[in-house]
mmCIF file of C-alpha atoms in Angstrom:
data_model
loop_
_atom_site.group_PDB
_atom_site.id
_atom_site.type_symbol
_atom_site.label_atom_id
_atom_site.label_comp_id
_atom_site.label_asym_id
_atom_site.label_seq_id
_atom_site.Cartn_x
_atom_site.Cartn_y
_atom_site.Cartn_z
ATOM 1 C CA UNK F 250 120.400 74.477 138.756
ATOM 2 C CA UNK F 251 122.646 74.136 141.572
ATOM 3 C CA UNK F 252 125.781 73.194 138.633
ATOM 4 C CA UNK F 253 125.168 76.168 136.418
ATOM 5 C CA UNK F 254 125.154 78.367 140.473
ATOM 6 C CA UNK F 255 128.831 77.484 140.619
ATOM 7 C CA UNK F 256 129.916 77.510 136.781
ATOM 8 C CA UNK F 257 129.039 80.922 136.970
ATOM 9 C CA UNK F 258 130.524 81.615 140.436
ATOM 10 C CA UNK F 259 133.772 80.740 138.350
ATOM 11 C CA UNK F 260 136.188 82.493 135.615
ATOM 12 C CA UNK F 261 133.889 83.865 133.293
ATOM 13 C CA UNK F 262 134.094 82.196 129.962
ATOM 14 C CA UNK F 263 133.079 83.664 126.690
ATOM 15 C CA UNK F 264 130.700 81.627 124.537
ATOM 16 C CA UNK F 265 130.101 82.519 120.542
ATOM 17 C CA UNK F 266 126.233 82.416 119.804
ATOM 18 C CA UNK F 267 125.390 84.171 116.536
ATOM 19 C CA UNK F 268 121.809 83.837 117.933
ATOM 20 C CA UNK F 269 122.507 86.606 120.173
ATOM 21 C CA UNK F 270 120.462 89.731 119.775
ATOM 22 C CA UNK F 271 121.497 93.446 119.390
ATOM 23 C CA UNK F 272 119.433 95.751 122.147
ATOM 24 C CA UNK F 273 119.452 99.215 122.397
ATOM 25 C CA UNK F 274 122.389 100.547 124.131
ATOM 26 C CA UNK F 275 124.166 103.800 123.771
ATOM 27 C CA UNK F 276 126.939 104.463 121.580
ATOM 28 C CA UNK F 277 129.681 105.287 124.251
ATOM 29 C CA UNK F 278 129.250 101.511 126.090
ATOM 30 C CA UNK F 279 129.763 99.913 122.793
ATOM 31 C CA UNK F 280 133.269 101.818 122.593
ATOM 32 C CA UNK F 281 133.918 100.934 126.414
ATOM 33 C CA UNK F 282 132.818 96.626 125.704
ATOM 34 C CA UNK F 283 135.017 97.158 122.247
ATOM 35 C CA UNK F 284 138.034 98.405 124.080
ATOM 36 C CA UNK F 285 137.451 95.894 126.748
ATOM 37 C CA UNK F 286 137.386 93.046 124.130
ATOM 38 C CA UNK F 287 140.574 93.846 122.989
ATOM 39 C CA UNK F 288 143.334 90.706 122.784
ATOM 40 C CA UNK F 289 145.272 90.063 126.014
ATOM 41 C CA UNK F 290 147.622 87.207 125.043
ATOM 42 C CA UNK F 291 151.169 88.216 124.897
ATOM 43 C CA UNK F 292 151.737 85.658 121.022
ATOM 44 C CA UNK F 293 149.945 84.826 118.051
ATOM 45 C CA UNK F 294 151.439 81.878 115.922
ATOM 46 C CA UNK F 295 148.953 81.314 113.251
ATOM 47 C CA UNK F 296 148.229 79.642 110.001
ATOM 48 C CA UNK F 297 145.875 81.478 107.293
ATOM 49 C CA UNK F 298 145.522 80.522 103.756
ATOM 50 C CA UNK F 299 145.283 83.807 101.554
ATOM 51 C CA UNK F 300 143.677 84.713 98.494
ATOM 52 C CA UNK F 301 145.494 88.127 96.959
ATOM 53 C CA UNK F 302 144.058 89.686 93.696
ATOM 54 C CA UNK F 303 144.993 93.687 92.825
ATOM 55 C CA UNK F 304 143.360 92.994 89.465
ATOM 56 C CA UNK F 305 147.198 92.199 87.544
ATOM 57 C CA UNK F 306 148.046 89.114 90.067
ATOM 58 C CA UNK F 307 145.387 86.431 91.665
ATOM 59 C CA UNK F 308 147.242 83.932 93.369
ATOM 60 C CA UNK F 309 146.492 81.680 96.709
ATOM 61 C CA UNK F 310 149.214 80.930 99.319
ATOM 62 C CA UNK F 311 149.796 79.999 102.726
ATOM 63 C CA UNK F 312 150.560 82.723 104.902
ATOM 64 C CA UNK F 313 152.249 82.225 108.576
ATOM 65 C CA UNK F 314 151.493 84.979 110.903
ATOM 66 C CA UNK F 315 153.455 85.653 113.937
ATOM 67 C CA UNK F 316 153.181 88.459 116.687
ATOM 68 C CA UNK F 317 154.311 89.554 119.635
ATOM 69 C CA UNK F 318 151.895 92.416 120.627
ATOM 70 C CA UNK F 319 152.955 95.917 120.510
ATOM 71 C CA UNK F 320 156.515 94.579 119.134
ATOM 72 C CA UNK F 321 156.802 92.738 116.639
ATOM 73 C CA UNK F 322 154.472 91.244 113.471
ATOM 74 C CA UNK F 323 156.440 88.577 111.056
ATOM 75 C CA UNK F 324 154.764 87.165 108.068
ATOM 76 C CA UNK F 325 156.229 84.446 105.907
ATOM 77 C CA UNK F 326 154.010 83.343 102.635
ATOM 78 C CA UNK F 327 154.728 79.973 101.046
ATOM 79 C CA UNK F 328 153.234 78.048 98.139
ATOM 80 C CA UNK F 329 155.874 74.915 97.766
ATOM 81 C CA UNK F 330 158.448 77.003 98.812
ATOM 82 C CA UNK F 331 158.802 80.147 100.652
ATOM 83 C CA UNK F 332 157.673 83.114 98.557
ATOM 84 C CA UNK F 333 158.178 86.386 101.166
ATOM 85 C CA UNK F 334 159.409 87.038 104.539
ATOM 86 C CA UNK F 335 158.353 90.151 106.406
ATOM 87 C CA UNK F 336 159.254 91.892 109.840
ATOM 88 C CA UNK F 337 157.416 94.863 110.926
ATOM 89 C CA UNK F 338 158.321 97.040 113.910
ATOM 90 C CA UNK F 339 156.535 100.302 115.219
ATOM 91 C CA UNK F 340 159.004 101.757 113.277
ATOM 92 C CA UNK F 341 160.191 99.849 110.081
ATOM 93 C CA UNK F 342 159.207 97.409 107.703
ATOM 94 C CA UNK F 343 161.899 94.976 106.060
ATOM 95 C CA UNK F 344 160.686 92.184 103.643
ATOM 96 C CA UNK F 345 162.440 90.094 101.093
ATOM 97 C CA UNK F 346 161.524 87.050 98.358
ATOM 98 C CA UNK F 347 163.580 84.417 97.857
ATOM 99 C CA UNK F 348 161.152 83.234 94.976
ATOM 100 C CA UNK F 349 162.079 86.695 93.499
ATOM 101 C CA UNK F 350 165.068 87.542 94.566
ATOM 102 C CA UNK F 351 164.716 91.172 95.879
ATOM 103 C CA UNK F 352 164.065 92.957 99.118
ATOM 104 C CA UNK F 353 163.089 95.820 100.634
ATOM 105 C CA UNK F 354 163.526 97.900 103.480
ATOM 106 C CA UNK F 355 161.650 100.943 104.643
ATOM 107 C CA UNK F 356 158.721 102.595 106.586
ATOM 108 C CA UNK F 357 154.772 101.924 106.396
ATOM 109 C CA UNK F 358 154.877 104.100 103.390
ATOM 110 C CA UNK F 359 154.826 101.041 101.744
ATOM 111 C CA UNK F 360 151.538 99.912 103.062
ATOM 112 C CA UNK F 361 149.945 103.008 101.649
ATOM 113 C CA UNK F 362 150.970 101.859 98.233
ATOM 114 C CA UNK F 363 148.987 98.355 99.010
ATOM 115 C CA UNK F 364 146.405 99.769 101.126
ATOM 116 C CA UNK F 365 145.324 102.323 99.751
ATOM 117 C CA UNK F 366 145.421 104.368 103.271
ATOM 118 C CA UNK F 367 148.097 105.357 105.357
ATOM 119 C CA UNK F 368 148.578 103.041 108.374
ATOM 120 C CA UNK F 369 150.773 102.385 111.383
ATOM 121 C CA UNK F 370 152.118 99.478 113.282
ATOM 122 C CA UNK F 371 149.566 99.641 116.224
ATOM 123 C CA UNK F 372 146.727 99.695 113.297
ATOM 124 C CA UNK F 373 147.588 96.830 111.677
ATOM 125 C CA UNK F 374 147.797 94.741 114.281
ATOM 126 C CA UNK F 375 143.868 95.550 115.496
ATOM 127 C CA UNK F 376 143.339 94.856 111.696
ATOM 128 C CA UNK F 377 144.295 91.040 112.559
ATOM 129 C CA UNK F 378 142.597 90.959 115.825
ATOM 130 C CA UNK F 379 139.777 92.099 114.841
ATOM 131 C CA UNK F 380 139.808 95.733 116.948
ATOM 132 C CA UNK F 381 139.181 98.972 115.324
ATOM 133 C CA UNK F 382 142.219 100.673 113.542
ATOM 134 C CA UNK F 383 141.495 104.020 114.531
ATOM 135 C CA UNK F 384 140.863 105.777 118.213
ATOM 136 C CA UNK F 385 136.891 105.281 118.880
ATOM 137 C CA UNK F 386 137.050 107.483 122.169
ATOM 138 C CA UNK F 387 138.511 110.298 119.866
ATOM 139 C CA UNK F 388 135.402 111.511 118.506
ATOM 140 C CA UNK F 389 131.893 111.200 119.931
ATOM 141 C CA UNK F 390 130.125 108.227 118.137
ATOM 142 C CA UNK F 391 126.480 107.641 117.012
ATOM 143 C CA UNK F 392 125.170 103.630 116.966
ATOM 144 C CA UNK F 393 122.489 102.257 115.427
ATOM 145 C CA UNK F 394 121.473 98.833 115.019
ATOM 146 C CA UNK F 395 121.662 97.408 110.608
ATOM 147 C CA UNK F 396 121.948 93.394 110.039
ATOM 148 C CA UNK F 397 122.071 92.794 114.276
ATOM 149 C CA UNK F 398 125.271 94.778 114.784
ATOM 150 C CA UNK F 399 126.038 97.931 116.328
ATOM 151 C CA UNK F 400 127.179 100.504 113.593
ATOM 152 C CA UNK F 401 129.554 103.229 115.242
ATOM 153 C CA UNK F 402 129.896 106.635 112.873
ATOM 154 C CA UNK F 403 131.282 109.524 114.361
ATOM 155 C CA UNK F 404 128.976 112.645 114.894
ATOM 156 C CA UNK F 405 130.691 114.635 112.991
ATOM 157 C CA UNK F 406 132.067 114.168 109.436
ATOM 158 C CA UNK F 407 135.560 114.518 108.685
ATOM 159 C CA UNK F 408 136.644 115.318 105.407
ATOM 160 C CA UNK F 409 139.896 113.992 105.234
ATOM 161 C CA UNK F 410 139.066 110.666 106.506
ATOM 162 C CA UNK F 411 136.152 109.047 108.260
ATOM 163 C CA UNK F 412 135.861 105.252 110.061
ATOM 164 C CA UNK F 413 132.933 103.589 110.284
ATOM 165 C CA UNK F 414 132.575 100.167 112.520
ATOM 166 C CA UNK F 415 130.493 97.070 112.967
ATOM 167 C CA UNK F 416 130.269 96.135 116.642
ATOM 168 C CA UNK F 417 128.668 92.232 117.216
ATOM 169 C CA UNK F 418 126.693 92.018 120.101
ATOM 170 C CA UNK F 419 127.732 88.762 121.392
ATOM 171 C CA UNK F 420 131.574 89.333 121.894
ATOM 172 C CA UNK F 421 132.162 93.019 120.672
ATOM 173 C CA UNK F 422 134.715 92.272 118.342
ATOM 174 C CA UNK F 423 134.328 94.029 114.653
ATOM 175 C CA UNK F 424 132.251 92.856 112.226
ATOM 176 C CA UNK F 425 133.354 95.599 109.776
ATOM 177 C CA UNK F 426 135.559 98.015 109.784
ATOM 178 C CA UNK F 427 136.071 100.720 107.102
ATOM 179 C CA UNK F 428 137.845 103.892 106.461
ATOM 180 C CA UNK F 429 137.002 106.187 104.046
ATOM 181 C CA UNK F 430 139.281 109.259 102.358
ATOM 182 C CA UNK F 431 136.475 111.635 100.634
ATOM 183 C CA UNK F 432 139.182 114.119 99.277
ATOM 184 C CA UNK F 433 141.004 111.442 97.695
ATOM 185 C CA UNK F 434 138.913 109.195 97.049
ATOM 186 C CA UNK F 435 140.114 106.407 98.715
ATOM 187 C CA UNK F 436 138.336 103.549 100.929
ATOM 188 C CA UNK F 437 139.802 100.290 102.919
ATOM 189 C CA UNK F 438 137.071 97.945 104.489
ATOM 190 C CA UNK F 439 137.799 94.878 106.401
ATOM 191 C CA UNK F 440 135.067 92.381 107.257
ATOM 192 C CA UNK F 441 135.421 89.432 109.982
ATOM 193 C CA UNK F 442 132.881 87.488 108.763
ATOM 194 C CA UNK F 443 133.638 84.681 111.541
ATOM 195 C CA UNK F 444 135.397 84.010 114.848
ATOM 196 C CA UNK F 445 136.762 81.383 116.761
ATOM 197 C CA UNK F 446 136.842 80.735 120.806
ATOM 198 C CA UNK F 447 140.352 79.128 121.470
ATOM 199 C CA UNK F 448 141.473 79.309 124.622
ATOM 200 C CA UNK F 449 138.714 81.763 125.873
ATOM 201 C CA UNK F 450 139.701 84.628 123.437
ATOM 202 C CA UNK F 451 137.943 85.193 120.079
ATOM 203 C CA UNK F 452 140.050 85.351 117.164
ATOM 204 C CA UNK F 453 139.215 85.892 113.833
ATOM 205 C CA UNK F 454 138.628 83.014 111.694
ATOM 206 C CA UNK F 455 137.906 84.781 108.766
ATOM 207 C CA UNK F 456 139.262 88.394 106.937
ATOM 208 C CA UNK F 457 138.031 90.130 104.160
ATOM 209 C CA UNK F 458 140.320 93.370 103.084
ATOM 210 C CA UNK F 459 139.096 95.306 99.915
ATOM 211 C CA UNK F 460 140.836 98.570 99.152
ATOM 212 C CA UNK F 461 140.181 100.909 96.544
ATOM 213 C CA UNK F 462 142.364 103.929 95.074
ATOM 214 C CA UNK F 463 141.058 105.637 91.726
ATOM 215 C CA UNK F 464 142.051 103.328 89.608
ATOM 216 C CA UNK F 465 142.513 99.979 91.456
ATOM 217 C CA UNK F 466 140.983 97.741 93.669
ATOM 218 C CA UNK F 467 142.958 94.813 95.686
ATOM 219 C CA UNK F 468 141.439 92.310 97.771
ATOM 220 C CA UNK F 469 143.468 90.395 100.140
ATOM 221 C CA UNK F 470 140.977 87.212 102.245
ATOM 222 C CA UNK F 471 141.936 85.320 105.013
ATOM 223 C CA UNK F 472 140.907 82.240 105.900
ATOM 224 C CA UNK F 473 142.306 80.691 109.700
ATOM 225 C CA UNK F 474 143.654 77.191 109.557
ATOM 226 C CA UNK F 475 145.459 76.873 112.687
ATOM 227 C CA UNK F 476 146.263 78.937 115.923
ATOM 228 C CA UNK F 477 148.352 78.953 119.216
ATOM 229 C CA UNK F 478 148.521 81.561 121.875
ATOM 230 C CA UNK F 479 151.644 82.487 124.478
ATOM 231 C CA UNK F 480 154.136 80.154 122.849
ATOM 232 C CA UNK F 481 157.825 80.863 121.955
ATOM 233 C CA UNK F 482 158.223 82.482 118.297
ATOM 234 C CA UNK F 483 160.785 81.558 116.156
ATOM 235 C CA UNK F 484 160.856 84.769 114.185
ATOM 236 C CA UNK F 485 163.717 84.694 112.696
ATOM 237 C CA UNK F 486 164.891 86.925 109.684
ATOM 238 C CA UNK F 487 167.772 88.387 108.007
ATOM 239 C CA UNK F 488 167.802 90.360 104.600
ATOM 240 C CA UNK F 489 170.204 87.981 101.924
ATOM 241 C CA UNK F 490 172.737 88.961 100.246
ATOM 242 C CA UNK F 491 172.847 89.903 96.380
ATOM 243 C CA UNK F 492 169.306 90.838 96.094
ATOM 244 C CA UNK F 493 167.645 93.066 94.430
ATOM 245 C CA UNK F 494 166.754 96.437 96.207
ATOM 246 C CA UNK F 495 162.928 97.538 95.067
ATOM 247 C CA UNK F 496 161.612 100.858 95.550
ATOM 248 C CA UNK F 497 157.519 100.845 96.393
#
């Protein structure tokens, strides 16, 4: 008794227990313990194997993803050798294959063609962390409780574009995440189907992105192998010369 007095009279560390259950709270304190769950390190250097399928192409490869928050996400993909490189900035994208031989250089217009949905630097790097793309303070939420998570909706229905999300009750990261584009009839969910505790932060061990346009569906899954916080990046990255230019 008197050992688990002055654990907790310590740091408070997190603990992951699926066995945790959901209890009625209100919709605004799920937005304030999601916001307050949000990722405090300063680097992510992490190792994911990735599935990608958009219906033409199916292909598995390692994936290396690097970030220094709020500045800077790199991605390098490799499957014997190195297939892509990518640098994204709040303000540009720049990516180029030396399996392929081309680059490209431009804005998150790009991501729209992939996506499905237009998105921005700050959302895709909550996609990776597991925090809600879109503003949840912006609009007044309703919660209810389906499969033991929270389910935020906002009150009132937009119809341009409408986000739905999956609190869990144990650490308040996402479950789910989805945003929906009624006019145009396009969707993007993301499911986190598992976490890890490394280092005291959760971080998602698993990723699920589906997005459907009209007339196409891609679905992109992650799956953690490896993961280091705070370290020095190596993040380097310049476009070659004599490749191809491609227009997304």
């Amino acid at each position: 008794m008197l050992t688990l007095v002055f654990t907790a009279c310590k740091s408070k560390k997190l603990v992951l227990d699926a066995n945790v259950k959901a209890k009625e709270i209100s919709a605004n304190k799920v937005v304030r313990k999601h916001v307050a769950a949000n990722f405090k390190k300063e680097t992510i250097d992490a190792k994911f194997k990735a599935n990608f399928n958009d219906g033409k192409t199916n292909q598995s490869i390692t994936v290396y993803l690097k970030i220094t928050k709020d500045k800077e996400i790199f991605l390098k993909g490799t499957k014997f050798i190195t297939v892509f490189k990518a640098k994204i900035t709040p303000t540009s994208i720049a990516y180029y294959s030396p399996y392929a031989k081309n680059y490209f250089e431009g804005d998150f217009k790009m991501l729209k063609k992939i996506l499905g949905t237009e998105i921005n630097f700050e959302q895709l790097q909550s996609l990776f962390l597991g925090q809600a793309m879109l503003n949840l303070k912006k609009n007044k939420q309703s919660v209810e409780i389906v499969n033991n998570s929270y389910v935020l909706s906002p009150v009132v229905k937009d119809v341009v574009v409408n986000v739905f999300t999956a609190v869990n009750p144990n650490h308040f990261k996402l479950d789910f995440q989805a945003i929906t584009s009624p006019l145009k009839k396009e969707n993007l969910k993301i499911k986190y189907p598992s976490y890890k505790l490394i280092d005291n932060t959760v971080f998602p061990s698993e990723i699920n992105i589906t997005a459907k346009q009209i007339n196409k569906t891609t679905k992109i899954d992650f799956t953690l192998k490896s993961v280091e916080f705070n370290t020095a990046l190596n993040t380097s990255f310049s476009l070659p010369k004599g490749y191809k230019r491609i227009n997304l």
